[in-house]
Amino acid sequence: MDLNRRRFLQFLGAGAVGGISTAVTPAEASSVENISDGYGVLVDTTECIGCRKCEFACNREHHLTDLPLERYEDTSVFETERWLQANAYTVVNRHPNPENAAKPTFVKSQCLHCLDPACASACLVGALQRQENGAVTYDAWKCMGCRYCMVACPFQVPAYEYGNALTPQVRKCTFCASRTAQEGGLPACVEMCPQNCLTYGKRSELLALAHEKIAGNPELYQDHVYGESEAGGTSWLYLAARPFTELKFQDIGPEPIPHLTETIQHSIFKFGALPLMLYGMLGAVMRIAKGGHGRHAETTAEEEVS
Amino acid sequence: MAAEISYAPVQRRFFTPGVYVLLALVLTAMALAVYRFIFGLESVTNLTNQYPWGLWIGVDVATGVALAAGGFTTSALAHIFHRKRFEAVVRPALLTAMLGYTFVGLGLMLDLGRYYNIWHPAWPTMWQGNSVLFEVGMCVMAYLTVLYSEFAPIACERFIGRVNLPGRLASWNGIVDRVLRSVNGTLGRVMVLLIIAGVVLSCMHQSSLGALMLIAPYKMHALWYTPILPLLFLMSAIAVGYPMVVFESMLASRSFGRKPEMDVLTPLSAFIPIFLGIYMVTKIADLLMRDAYPLLFEGSFQSFMFLLEMGGGVILPFAMLLSSRMRRSSRMLFSASMLVVLGVLINRVNVFIVAYRPPHTQSAYIPSVAEVLITAGLIATLMLVYRVMVTLFPILPKEHPAHLPGDN
């Protein structure tokens, strides 16, 4: 009895050490560094006038609503914060400026298309995937509707069609993958923007442009490109004249969101080593415990494992 | 050690007032489930884009898996560590685990937007090994198979040698009997492997369930968000295994008018303070090492729920079960075991719902009445099926005639 109890406790101890050490081991080479330079959009919020034409273009492109363009001139929608929904892939919010009431800041929100997307890491059937060009796309055919992607997204982007009983989808910005696949094609919102607010291009070039702009006008811009390092980097990048937290941007560190879970997952289940070890150990315990009671011998599982 | 144990179907009146209450809950939930499948999740749940997981994931799935831990913990004790005296609780615990995991699947079907795609994770072209949920899903599917294989011999045992099909089908009696014998024989030869596999698979997905919420570091309350969450989930699953067995054994005894099996439950409960203590110490050490303990006094709903979970569900029953006098009292043992069970329930609800605080949220998630009724209905169905099963199959130990204790 004592022997076995001690063994069991030893095993638990080993498990505890294993659990902790895997949890604190830094992740293997960041997958972000190996990711090809995709496309992105630089959003210069200092240029945005809150015309919401990007919302109109997006809704028309994806057949989300058929409101006429004039209806987007209604500024009363800015009274309360609006957020992304199953029928709104992008929304513009107005943030009052405490220093100059006449100059509020408008911020366009949509999926940021992370370089190492938490939603894609979470999805157990690979319905969400990051494409070569940087777009994080969704394949409704694979989706089970578990909504773990929505739990995982640090920016709270994916929305769900809860009202659809049979074929509900996870809904979010597609980065207009079908448009940009064509030569010179732009995302609908970028094409529609009347200001110099949205710039589409290679992410590396956009980053260079962003830092150029900051260097060219350090009084105007915050010295921070949101999305350069947040969550390991995002395809959509932002410039602002005020601290990003004041504009309701999430304060997200540079570590890619999936690192911890993927590190735990891959260190514990690498080659199935830990489960097989546990299997062998339990097999051995079983044989010893049985022998200890002088019962008839039976094959234990160890042989099967090796 | 104890003599070979024999099991028998329970011979008691099936319909009692309690059974009618359960039936009412089942029928209500069935009506609501039909409504959900016709009109969608929006029509019955309070889930939102910010709160995509609610009561069904927190209770039906996460708590369901945790409370089914009695299956692998008793199987490990009786079959791997060879503590034969605990054989009496293995079959009911196995049945609870089998039904528990089956109902986890049913609960999940209700929650999944595209429930008809539930098989997708098993399809190799869709495997996504980075996903914690993928690992959980695969393990649960494998373990469910193991549980049914472990249970099959019990069903076979009931009918081998007395297959008696009605009317014309009677000519099949011989064939069915032979099939049962061969299934029984085959499973018997690999049973050792299955038993160990069941324990390994359980350790794997019980811990992985705890890793699920680690993908949301910026949304989780720091009282619960810790890199050792998977370890804590495994430890609490192991800790709740025996209390759950005690809890339901005593419930079943009471319901069937049998005497509580204190001769098994009291020695079994001696393990509880060990496992519960390991969990308690780890959880407290984790709070201290992460410097998260000041959050206990922030006066928020979260801090209250954490204190409730730890105080009422871990520390109190731990203290109670340290005393062997308490463990011998059926009333105290029942109360303490129920506290541990409730503590794990609160813990899972806390991790999956209370600790989860998403940005861009107007109002917090509170489950709808329909969600609660469906969860209650699932639990009621499980209890009814358990009752049917122990009435049909030899699962509970044969009752000893009062004058012959220890009868062989």
XYZ file of C-alpha atoms in Angstrom:
714
model
C 0.000 0.000 0.000
C 2.669 2.446 1.085
C 4.937 1.649 -1.800
C 2.200 2.261 -4.305
C 0.960 5.413 -2.747
C 4.466 6.791 -2.711
C 4.901 5.874 -6.342
C 1.693 7.558 -7.275
C 2.731 10.705 -5.455
C 6.105 10.588 -7.155
C 4.372 10.418 -10.472
C 2.245 13.398 -9.549
C 5.367 15.267 -8.536
C 6.995 14.486 -11.860
C 3.893 15.714 -13.615
C 3.964 18.928 -11.637
C 7.577 19.638 -12.495
C 6.888 18.830 -16.120
C 3.889 21.118 -16.235
C 5.723 24.053 -14.748
C 8.893 23.687 -16.753
C 7.041 23.507 -20.054
C 5.007 26.507 -19.065
C 8.003 28.714 -18.453
C 10.207 27.481 -21.289
C 10.338 30.246 -23.878
C 8.709 29.255 -27.127
C 10.880 27.874 -29.872
C 11.898 30.225 -32.667
C 9.071 32.661 -33.140
C 6.985 31.671 -36.104
C 6.433 35.353 -36.859
C 10.041 35.862 -37.910
C 9.664 33.214 -40.560
C 6.521 34.679 -42.044
C 6.721 36.084 -45.543
C 6.201 39.796 -45.976
C 2.518 40.053 -46.794
C 0.370 43.021 -47.619
C -1.187 45.402 -45.168
C -2.878 48.744 -44.784
C -1.527 51.774 -42.983
C -4.310 53.732 -41.298
C -3.361 57.336 -40.573
C -6.053 58.346 -38.088
C -4.920 61.991 -38.261
C -6.264 62.094 -41.818
C -9.647 60.492 -41.109
C -12.674 62.819 -41.249
C -15.256 60.247 -40.178
C -17.146 60.163 -43.492
C -17.781 56.413 -43.123
C -17.390 55.846 -46.845
C -15.187 52.855 -45.971
C -18.152 51.345 -44.115
C -20.351 51.920 -47.134
C -17.818 50.357 -49.521
C -17.354 47.328 -47.265
C -21.059 46.763 -46.759
C -21.658 46.995 -50.511
C -18.733 44.730 -51.371
C -19.846 42.002 -48.965
C -23.616 42.552 -49.370
C -23.958 43.281 -45.654
C -26.524 46.091 -45.818
C -27.964 48.052 -48.711
C -28.199 51.461 -47.071
C -27.673 54.252 -49.618
C -24.508 56.340 -49.324
C -26.399 59.405 -47.988
C -27.397 57.494 -44.875
C -23.738 57.211 -43.882
C -23.589 61.006 -43.447
C -25.656 60.593 -40.281
C -23.192 61.508 -37.521
C -25.537 60.559 -34.668
C -24.123 57.021 -34.810
C -20.965 58.398 -33.212
C -22.805 59.136 -29.967
C -22.163 55.619 -28.675
C -19.325 53.219 -29.384
C -20.213 50.761 -32.130
C -18.343 47.524 -32.618
C -17.858 44.879 -35.285
C -20.763 42.566 -35.961
C -21.818 39.763 -38.247
C -23.124 42.405 -40.669
C -20.464 45.043 -40.000
C -16.885 44.080 -40.895
C -15.651 47.594 -40.314
C -16.895 50.485 -38.191
C -15.606 54.013 -37.570
C -15.793 55.408 -34.053
C -15.338 59.002 -32.913
C -13.192 59.704 -29.857
C -13.613 63.183 -28.366
C -10.443 65.223 -28.034
C -10.145 66.679 -24.517
C -7.674 69.327 -25.753
C -9.550 70.452 -28.813
C -13.268 69.640 -28.938
C -13.422 70.650 -32.578
C -10.912 67.999 -33.571
C -12.074 64.548 -32.438
C -10.172 61.488 -33.608
C -11.901 58.979 -35.864
C -10.716 55.398 -35.797
C -11.656 52.737 -38.316
C -11.732 49.239 -36.838
C -11.708 45.905 -38.634
C -9.758 42.640 -38.446
C -6.073 43.478 -38.071
C -4.974 40.313 -39.886
C -2.305 39.247 -37.373
C 0.950 37.739 -38.567
C 0.496 34.949 -36.024
C -3.269 34.936 -35.591
C -4.722 33.566 -32.347
C -7.967 32.688 -34.134
C -6.139 30.442 -36.620
C -4.145 28.767 -33.836
C -7.329 28.184 -31.871
C -9.369 26.768 -34.743
C -9.338 22.986 -34.406
C -10.292 22.289 -38.013
C -8.177 24.905 -39.782
C -11.154 26.944 -40.946
C -9.237 30.133 -40.221
C -5.894 30.470 -41.950
C -3.348 33.131 -42.683
C -2.692 33.362 -46.421
C 0.630 34.175 -48.111
C -0.564 37.714 -48.870
C -1.283 38.410 -45.188
C -5.059 37.974 -45.193
C -6.550 35.793 -42.444
C -9.396 34.016 -44.197
C -12.306 31.862 -43.112
C -13.605 28.674 -44.701
C -17.201 28.219 -43.575
C -17.321 24.716 -45.027
C -14.771 23.430 -42.483
C -16.153 25.390 -39.506
C -17.940 23.562 -36.657
C -19.199 26.745 -35.074
C -17.393 26.218 -31.740
C -16.523 29.937 -31.597
C -13.135 29.324 -29.920
C -11.690 31.822 -32.450
C -13.885 34.499 -30.876
C -12.574 33.606 -27.425
C -9.002 33.713 -28.727
C -8.969 37.017 -30.661
C -7.366 39.681 -28.448
C -8.995 42.439 -30.527
C -12.498 40.900 -30.261
C -12.976 40.915 -34.018
C -14.787 37.753 -35.159
C -18.577 37.986 -34.907
C -21.143 35.233 -35.189
C -24.463 34.735 -36.923
C -26.342 33.546 -33.834
C -29.661 34.077 -35.597
C -28.890 31.589 -38.352
C -30.109 28.150 -37.289
C -28.575 26.020 -40.002
C -25.489 27.578 -41.589
C -24.186 30.241 -39.199
C -20.788 31.701 -40.055
C -17.970 33.440 -38.251
C -17.892 36.875 -39.855
C -15.051 39.327 -40.165
C -13.057 41.416 -42.615
C -11.789 39.253 -45.487
C -9.134 41.763 -46.566
C -11.067 41.630 -49.862
C -8.971 38.640 -50.920
C -10.800 38.290 -54.250
C -10.173 41.947 -55.172
C -6.538 42.083 -54.156
C -5.794 38.861 -56.041
C -6.136 40.900 -59.249
C -3.296 43.091 -60.455
C -3.619 46.506 -58.817
C -6.741 45.455 -56.920
C -7.421 47.283 -53.666
C -9.616 46.411 -50.701
C -13.009 48.095 -51.146
C -12.528 50.428 -48.172
C -9.093 51.573 -49.322
C -10.370 52.269 -52.833
C -13.318 54.298 -51.535
C -11.457 56.427 -48.960
C -11.523 60.092 -50.132
C -8.727 61.103 -47.762
C -5.090 60.155 -47.577
C -6.012 57.885 -44.680
C -5.693 54.317 -45.941
C -2.576 53.116 -47.738
C -2.402 49.579 -49.127
C 0.958 47.942 -49.777
C 3.698 45.588 -48.667
C 3.799 45.566 -44.886
C 7.539 46.276 -44.757
C 7.086 49.312 -47.012
C 4.137 50.546 -44.976
C 6.232 50.331 -41.804
C 8.972 52.378 -43.462
C 6.376 54.924 -44.602
C 4.888 55.098 -41.099
C 8.233 55.810 -39.479
C 9.011 58.364 -42.192
C 5.756 60.158 -41.390
C 6.532 60.142 -37.665
C 10.035 61.441 -38.281
C 8.666 64.118 -40.633
C 6.146 65.425 -38.122
C 7.135 64.402 -34.603
C 4.880 67.100 -33.034
C 1.794 65.570 -34.620
C 2.355 61.829 -34.363
C 2.766 59.562 -31.392
C 6.082 57.752 -31.779
C 4.362 54.407 -32.055
C 3.033 52.390 -34.957
C 0.200 50.305 -33.565
C 0.432 46.837 -35.066
C 4.174 46.891 -35.659
C 4.747 44.653 -32.675
C 1.339 44.186 -31.016
C 0.519 40.475 -30.699
C 3.650 39.713 -32.714
C 2.654 42.136 -35.465
C -0.443 42.788 -37.528
C -0.982 43.480 -41.216
C -3.050 46.572 -40.501
C -1.006 49.368 -38.944
C -2.121 52.590 -37.302
C -0.715 56.061 -36.766
C -2.295 58.453 -34.288
C -1.851 61.891 -32.791
C -2.897 60.726 -29.328
C -1.961 57.770 -27.146
C -3.588 54.643 -28.532
C -5.131 53.613 -25.224
C -7.156 56.867 -25.262
C -8.545 55.736 -28.601
C -9.702 52.409 -27.167
C -6.937 50.362 -28.757
C -6.128 47.251 -26.760
C -2.821 47.386 -24.905
C -1.287 44.190 -26.283
C 2.325 43.076 -25.769
C 4.708 41.941 -28.504
C 4.418 38.227 -27.866
C 2.278 36.382 -30.400
C -0.913 35.305 -28.615
C -0.672 31.582 -29.495
C 2.882 31.130 -28.144
C 2.004 29.870 -24.676
C -0.613 27.326 -25.733
C 1.426 26.116 -28.694
C 4.531 25.756 -26.522
C 2.646 23.745 -23.902
C 0.889 21.684 -26.530
C 4.007 20.877 -28.545
C 6.348 20.211 -25.648
C 3.925 17.859 -23.904
C 2.838 16.002 -26.984
C 6.066 16.016 -28.969
C 6.257 12.547 -30.529
C 3.639 11.597 -27.949
C 6.571 11.188 -25.537
C 4.896 12.226 -22.298
C 1.674 10.234 -22.815
C 3.699 7.163 -23.812
C 5.935 7.559 -20.769
C 2.895 7.802 -18.547
C 1.469 4.751 -20.272
C 4.631 2.772 -19.613
C 4.839 3.934 -16.031
C 1.270 2.959 -15.297
C 1.883 -0.394 -16.944
C 4.865 -0.952 -14.682
C 2.937 0.130 -11.596
C 0.158 -2.232 -12.585
C 2.536 -5.175 -12.825
C 4.273 -4.361 -9.551
C 1.009 -3.779 -7.704
C -0.404 -7.022 -9.007
C 2.760 -8.973 -8.173
C 2.713 -7.488 -4.703
C -0.584 -9.194 -4.112
C 0.613 -12.542 -5.312
C -2.041 -12.826 -7.954
C -1.709 -14.662 -11.240
C 0.592 -12.918 -13.711
C -0.837 -11.316 -16.780
C 0.760 -9.437 -19.609
C 1.023 -5.781 -18.814
C 1.097 -2.987 -21.283
C 4.793 -2.157 -21.344
C 5.558 -4.424 -24.266
C 2.831 -2.836 -26.312
C 4.281 0.601 -25.812
C 7.814 -0.104 -26.955
C -8.273 -8.481 0.853
C -11.946 -8.321 0.082
C -13.572 -11.234 -1.620
C -14.532 -11.162 -5.286
C -17.384 -8.795 -5.598
C -20.615 -9.590 -7.360
C -22.927 -7.137 -9.033
C -26.617 -7.288 -9.784
C -29.265 -5.147 -11.432
C -31.131 -3.076 -8.867
C -34.602 -4.402 -8.203
C -36.565 -1.431 -6.969
C -39.616 0.462 -8.107
C -38.498 2.608 -11.050
C -41.041 5.417 -10.828
C -40.781 7.567 -7.730
C -41.843 11.209 -7.271
C -38.240 12.235 -7.962
C -38.312 10.424 -11.275
C -41.394 12.409 -12.345
C -39.610 15.663 -11.526
C -36.665 14.542 -13.650
C -39.018 13.602 -16.485
C -40.594 17.050 -16.390
C -37.147 18.659 -16.639
C -36.217 16.363 -19.511
C -39.367 17.186 -21.484
C -38.939 20.939 -20.962
C -35.348 20.783 -22.136
C -36.305 18.684 -25.149
C -38.878 21.245 -26.239
C -36.332 24.041 -25.833
C -33.703 22.045 -27.729
C -36.095 21.590 -30.643
C -36.694 25.339 -30.567
C -32.933 25.988 -30.588
C -32.396 23.760 -33.634
C -35.215 25.433 -35.572
C -34.606 29.062 -34.669
C -30.888 29.137 -33.887
C -28.747 29.944 -30.872
C -29.981 33.527 -30.691
C -33.506 32.361 -29.906
C -32.576 30.594 -26.662
C -29.175 31.838 -25.456
C -27.771 35.137 -24.238
C -24.501 34.562 -26.092
C -22.995 37.559 -27.861
C -20.025 38.322 -30.092
C -18.144 39.297 -26.922
C -19.272 36.267 -24.909
C -19.214 33.374 -27.383
C -19.002 30.773 -24.606
C -21.593 30.562 -21.874
C -23.269 28.194 -19.474
C -23.280 25.222 -21.840
C -19.506 25.292 -22.348
C -18.784 26.130 -18.698
C -21.121 23.561 -17.137
C -22.277 20.941 -19.654
C -18.872 20.541 -21.284
C -16.080 21.702 -18.944
C -17.705 20.688 -15.644
C -19.142 17.554 -17.245
C -15.651 16.382 -18.167
C -14.241 17.240 -14.732
C -17.002 15.458 -12.806
C -16.605 12.359 -14.953
C -13.105 12.013 -13.480
C -14.430 9.431 -11.027
C -14.144 6.970 -13.912
C -10.412 7.119 -14.470
C -9.447 7.750 -10.844
C -11.285 4.689 -9.529
C -10.151 2.580 -12.451
C -6.546 3.587 -11.709
C -6.967 2.799 -8.033
C -8.650 -0.588 -8.363
C -7.026 -1.894 -11.540
C -3.631 -0.231 -11.833
C -2.766 0.219 -8.171
C -4.664 -2.959 -7.523
C -6.635 -1.815 -4.497
C -9.243 -4.499 -4.934
C -11.409 -3.415 -2.030
C -12.499 -0.432 -4.120
C -13.785 -2.647 -6.910
C -17.315 -1.952 -5.666
C -17.260 1.637 -6.869
C -15.549 1.045 -10.221
C -18.620 0.031 -12.192
C -20.897 2.874 -11.085
C -18.023 5.314 -11.651
C -17.429 3.841 -15.104
C -21.119 4.215 -15.916
C -21.094 7.834 -14.725
C -18.026 8.586 -16.813
C -19.525 6.946 -19.888
C -22.807 8.794 -19.497
C -21.010 11.992 -18.466
C -18.899 12.085 -21.616
C -21.875 11.126 -23.768
C -23.743 14.109 -22.363
C -20.715 16.330 -22.873
C -21.093 15.405 -26.541
C -24.825 16.123 -26.494
C -24.304 19.458 -24.735
C -21.663 20.340 -27.302
C -24.036 19.492 -30.154
C -26.492 22.046 -28.783
C -23.793 24.694 -28.522
C -22.056 24.171 -31.877
C -23.341 26.462 -34.599
C -22.678 23.778 -37.209
C -23.259 20.713 -35.059
C -23.425 18.466 -38.144
C -19.692 19.167 -38.651
C -18.804 17.767 -35.224
C -16.832 14.965 -36.939
C -14.513 17.392 -38.755
C -11.640 17.249 -36.224
C -11.381 13.505 -36.874
C -10.863 14.052 -40.613
C -7.095 14.120 -41.315
C -7.195 16.928 -43.900
C -8.686 19.210 -41.272
C -6.343 18.319 -38.409
C -4.929 21.415 -36.784
C -2.308 20.333 -34.276
C -1.659 23.826 -32.921
C -5.150 23.984 -31.480
C -5.602 22.983 -27.853
C -9.225 22.294 -28.661
C -8.146 19.817 -31.320
C -6.200 17.865 -28.716
C -9.151 17.980 -26.317
C -11.541 16.855 -29.036
C -9.403 13.934 -30.193
C -8.744 12.755 -26.628
C -12.404 12.968 -25.678
C -13.400 10.976 -28.758
C -10.768 8.338 -28.014
C -11.676 8.184 -24.341
C -15.366 7.847 -25.126
C -14.470 4.820 -27.248
C -12.424 3.400 -24.375
C -15.293 3.966 -21.930
C -17.808 2.180 -24.137
C -15.334 -0.689 -24.637
C -14.833 -0.945 -20.881
C -18.574 -0.975 -20.378
C -19.437 -3.452 -23.150
C -18.406 -6.562 -21.140
C -20.860 -5.521 -18.400
C -23.656 -5.439 -20.961
C -22.454 -8.754 -22.414
C -22.306 -10.346 -18.966
C -25.963 -9.478 -18.448
C -27.108 -11.391 -21.520
C -24.584 -14.154 -22.199
C -26.275 -17.495 -21.697
C -29.715 -15.932 -21.416
C -30.315 -14.304 -24.764
C -34.046 -14.623 -25.229
C -35.327 -12.670 -28.190
C -39.103 -12.479 -28.609
C -41.124 -14.387 -31.236
C -39.566 -15.093 -34.609
C -36.285 -13.513 -33.612
C -35.751 -16.392 -31.203
C -33.933 -18.310 -33.940
C -31.188 -15.657 -33.674
C -30.592 -16.366 -29.997
C -27.609 -18.614 -30.659
C -25.899 -16.194 -33.024
C -26.400 -13.184 -30.759
C -25.046 -15.186 -27.862
C -21.945 -16.119 -29.847
C -21.402 -12.468 -30.912
C -21.671 -11.336 -27.289
C -19.205 -14.006 -26.204
C -16.687 -13.044 -28.870
C -16.999 -9.308 -28.089
C -16.588 -10.095 -24.425
C -13.588 -12.328 -25.096
C -11.822 -9.866 -27.382
C -12.343 -6.941 -25.022
C -11.254 -9.103 -22.108
C -7.899 -9.754 -23.791
C -7.185 -6.059 -24.418
C -8.838 -4.738 -21.273
C -5.522 -4.092 -19.516
C -4.419 -1.907 -22.409
C -7.752 -0.101 -22.451
C -7.650 0.601 -18.742
C -4.230 2.226 -18.926
C -5.198 4.090 -22.108
C -8.248 5.445 -20.301
C -6.094 6.899 -17.532
C -3.529 8.381 -19.948
C -6.203 9.915 -22.200
C -7.927 11.377 -19.155
C -4.753 13.003 -17.864
C -4.176 14.448 -21.329
C -7.513 16.091 -21.944
C -8.292 17.033 -18.355
C -5.137 19.147 -18.402
C -5.661 20.415 -21.948
C -9.075 21.709 -20.986
C -7.215 24.015 -18.629
C -4.972 25.186 -21.445
C -7.953 26.331 -23.522
C -8.325 29.750 -21.938
C -4.567 30.401 -21.992
C -5.056 31.691 -25.528
C -6.911 34.701 -24.123
C -4.303 36.306 -21.832
C -5.664 39.833 -22.194
C -9.231 38.846 -21.411
C -8.708 36.587 -18.415
C -8.787 37.833 -14.831
C -5.353 37.416 -13.244
C -6.741 35.386 -10.325
C -7.216 32.495 -12.736
C -4.847 33.222 -15.586
C -1.690 31.244 -14.895
C 0.551 29.194 -17.172
C -0.014 26.225 -14.840
C -3.764 26.295 -15.443
C -3.541 22.923 -17.262
C -1.800 21.410 -14.239
C -4.417 22.867 -11.901
C -7.172 21.399 -14.064
C -5.562 17.965 -13.939
C -5.065 18.184 -10.179
C -8.610 19.332 -9.525
C -9.974 16.601 -11.800
C -8.042 14.005 -9.804
C -9.162 15.644 -6.562
C -12.849 15.622 -7.523
C -12.855 12.029 -8.769
C -13.463 10.274 -5.438
C -15.746 12.951 -3.949
C -17.923 12.608 -7.030
C -18.000 8.821 -6.613
C -18.940 9.217 -2.931
C -21.551 11.859 -3.749
C -23.355 9.830 -6.365
C -23.011 6.513 -4.568
C -24.751 8.028 -1.566
C -27.372 9.687 -3.738
C -28.062 6.367 -5.468
C -28.210 4.485 -2.161
C -30.658 6.977 -0.786
C -32.796 6.968 -3.908
C -32.963 3.165 -3.990
C -33.400 2.865 -0.233
C -30.119 0.995 0.185
C -27.614 1.480 2.968
C -24.722 3.782 2.038
C -21.639 1.675 1.242
C -19.606 3.210 4.041
C -17.298 0.173 4.194
C -15.905 1.258 0.810
C -16.587 4.994 0.819
C -14.841 5.767 4.119
C -11.499 4.215 3.090
C -11.901 5.766 -0.387
C -12.412 9.186 1.146
C -9.055 8.916 2.944
C -7.466 9.740 -0.418
C -9.483 12.934 -0.858
C -7.538 15.199 1.528
C -4.281 14.048 -0.116
C -5.295 15.004 -3.666
C -7.356 18.000 -2.590
C -4.441 19.142 -0.424
C -1.963 18.910 -3.315
C -4.353 20.963 -5.442
C -4.931 23.496 -2.666
C -1.240 24.019 -1.948
C -0.394 24.344 -5.655
C -3.184 26.826 -6.224
C -2.194 28.968 -3.247
C 1.504 28.806 -4.161
C 0.605 29.879 -7.683
C -1.282 32.918 -6.367
C 1.666 33.877 -4.181
C 4.332 33.317 -6.810
C 2.491 35.349 -9.416
C 1.819 38.092 -6.858
C -1.856 37.853 -7.756
C -3.107 37.534 -4.182
C -3.807 41.291 -3.688
C -6.596 40.826 -6.244
C -8.410 38.700 -3.658
C -9.291 41.883 -1.830
C -10.276 44.058 -4.786
C -13.928 43.575 -3.841
C -15.012 42.640 -7.343
C -17.433 39.908 -8.360
C -14.387 37.969 -9.562
C -12.611 38.165 -6.207
C -15.804 37.052 -4.445
C -16.183 34.077 -6.770
C -12.549 33.083 -6.294
C -12.885 33.184 -2.515
C -16.101 31.168 -2.738
C -14.457 28.599 -4.976
C -11.398 28.195 -2.772
C -12.959 28.693 0.644
C -16.149 26.701 0.240
C -15.059 24.247 -2.405
C -11.484 23.426 -1.423
C -10.310 24.580 2.012
C -13.489 23.762 3.969
C -13.968 20.206 2.629
C -10.209 19.625 2.932
C -10.357 20.516 6.626
C -13.485 18.404 7.120
C -12.078 15.303 5.442
C -8.816 15.426 7.385
C -10.767 14.057 10.329
C -11.373 10.323 10.190
C -14.421 10.799 12.406
C -15.973 12.983 9.707
C -15.089 10.430 7.047
C -16.949 7.736 8.998
C -20.086 9.841 9.371
C -22.219 9.365 6.280
C -23.789 12.793 6.659
C -20.479 14.661 6.997
C -18.816 12.649 4.256
C -21.722 13.423 1.939
C -21.594 17.147 2.755
C -17.834 17.402 2.301
C -17.921 15.471 -0.973
C -20.707 17.685 -2.264
C -18.640 20.755 -1.391
C -15.703 19.464 -3.428
C -18.021 18.738 -6.364
C -19.576 22.205 -6.134
C -16.109 23.719 -5.773
C -14.965 22.198 -9.046
C -18.226 23.265 -10.699
C -17.655 26.842 -9.531
C -14.014 26.670 -10.613
C -14.895 25.634 -14.161
C -17.635 28.260 -14.397
C -15.176 30.821 -13.040
C -12.451 29.964 -15.531
C -14.712 29.810 -18.570
C -17.211 32.577 -17.759
C -16.463 34.710 -14.696
C -12.759 35.249 -15.396
C -13.406 36.013 -19.074
C -13.671 39.773 -19.561
C -13.652 40.742 -23.232
C -13.117 44.271 -24.561
C -15.808 46.285 -26.387
C -18.505 44.854 -24.145
C -21.697 46.657 -23.228
C -23.065 44.209 -20.689
C -21.779 41.077 -19.000
C -23.123 37.657 -19.914
C -25.839 36.184 -17.731
C -27.284 32.871 -18.927
C -30.876 32.914 -20.137
C -33.610 30.909 -18.433
C -33.688 28.625 -21.463
C -29.947 27.955 -21.198
C -30.351 27.040 -17.531
C -33.353 24.807 -18.263
C -31.515 22.974 -21.044
C -28.530 22.382 -18.766
C -30.854 21.166 -15.999
C -32.614 18.923 -18.508
C -29.351 17.377 -19.653
C -28.385 16.591 -16.065
C -31.873 15.169 -15.404
C -31.610 12.981 -18.510
C -28.245 11.716 -17.337
C -29.688 10.818 -13.945
C -32.628 9.018 -15.525
C -30.431 7.051 -17.908
C -28.202 6.125 -14.948
C -31.282 4.835 -13.154
C -32.356 2.814 -16.180
C -28.865 1.379 -16.606
C -28.418 0.236 -12.999
C -31.880 -1.311 -13.192
C -31.018 -3.212 -16.375
C -27.367 -4.098 -15.880
C -25.235 -5.523 -13.074
C -23.525 -2.286 -12.044
C -24.155 -1.761 -8.352
C -22.845 -4.382 -5.903
C -25.298 -7.097 -4.994
C -27.025 -6.251 -1.750
C -25.904 -8.535 1.071
C -28.626 -10.179 3.074
C -28.514 -8.490 6.450
C -27.616 -11.628 8.374
C -24.701 -12.588 6.168
C -22.186 -9.761 5.925
C -19.383 -10.414 3.450
C -21.372 -13.129 1.711
C -19.627 -14.640 -1.303
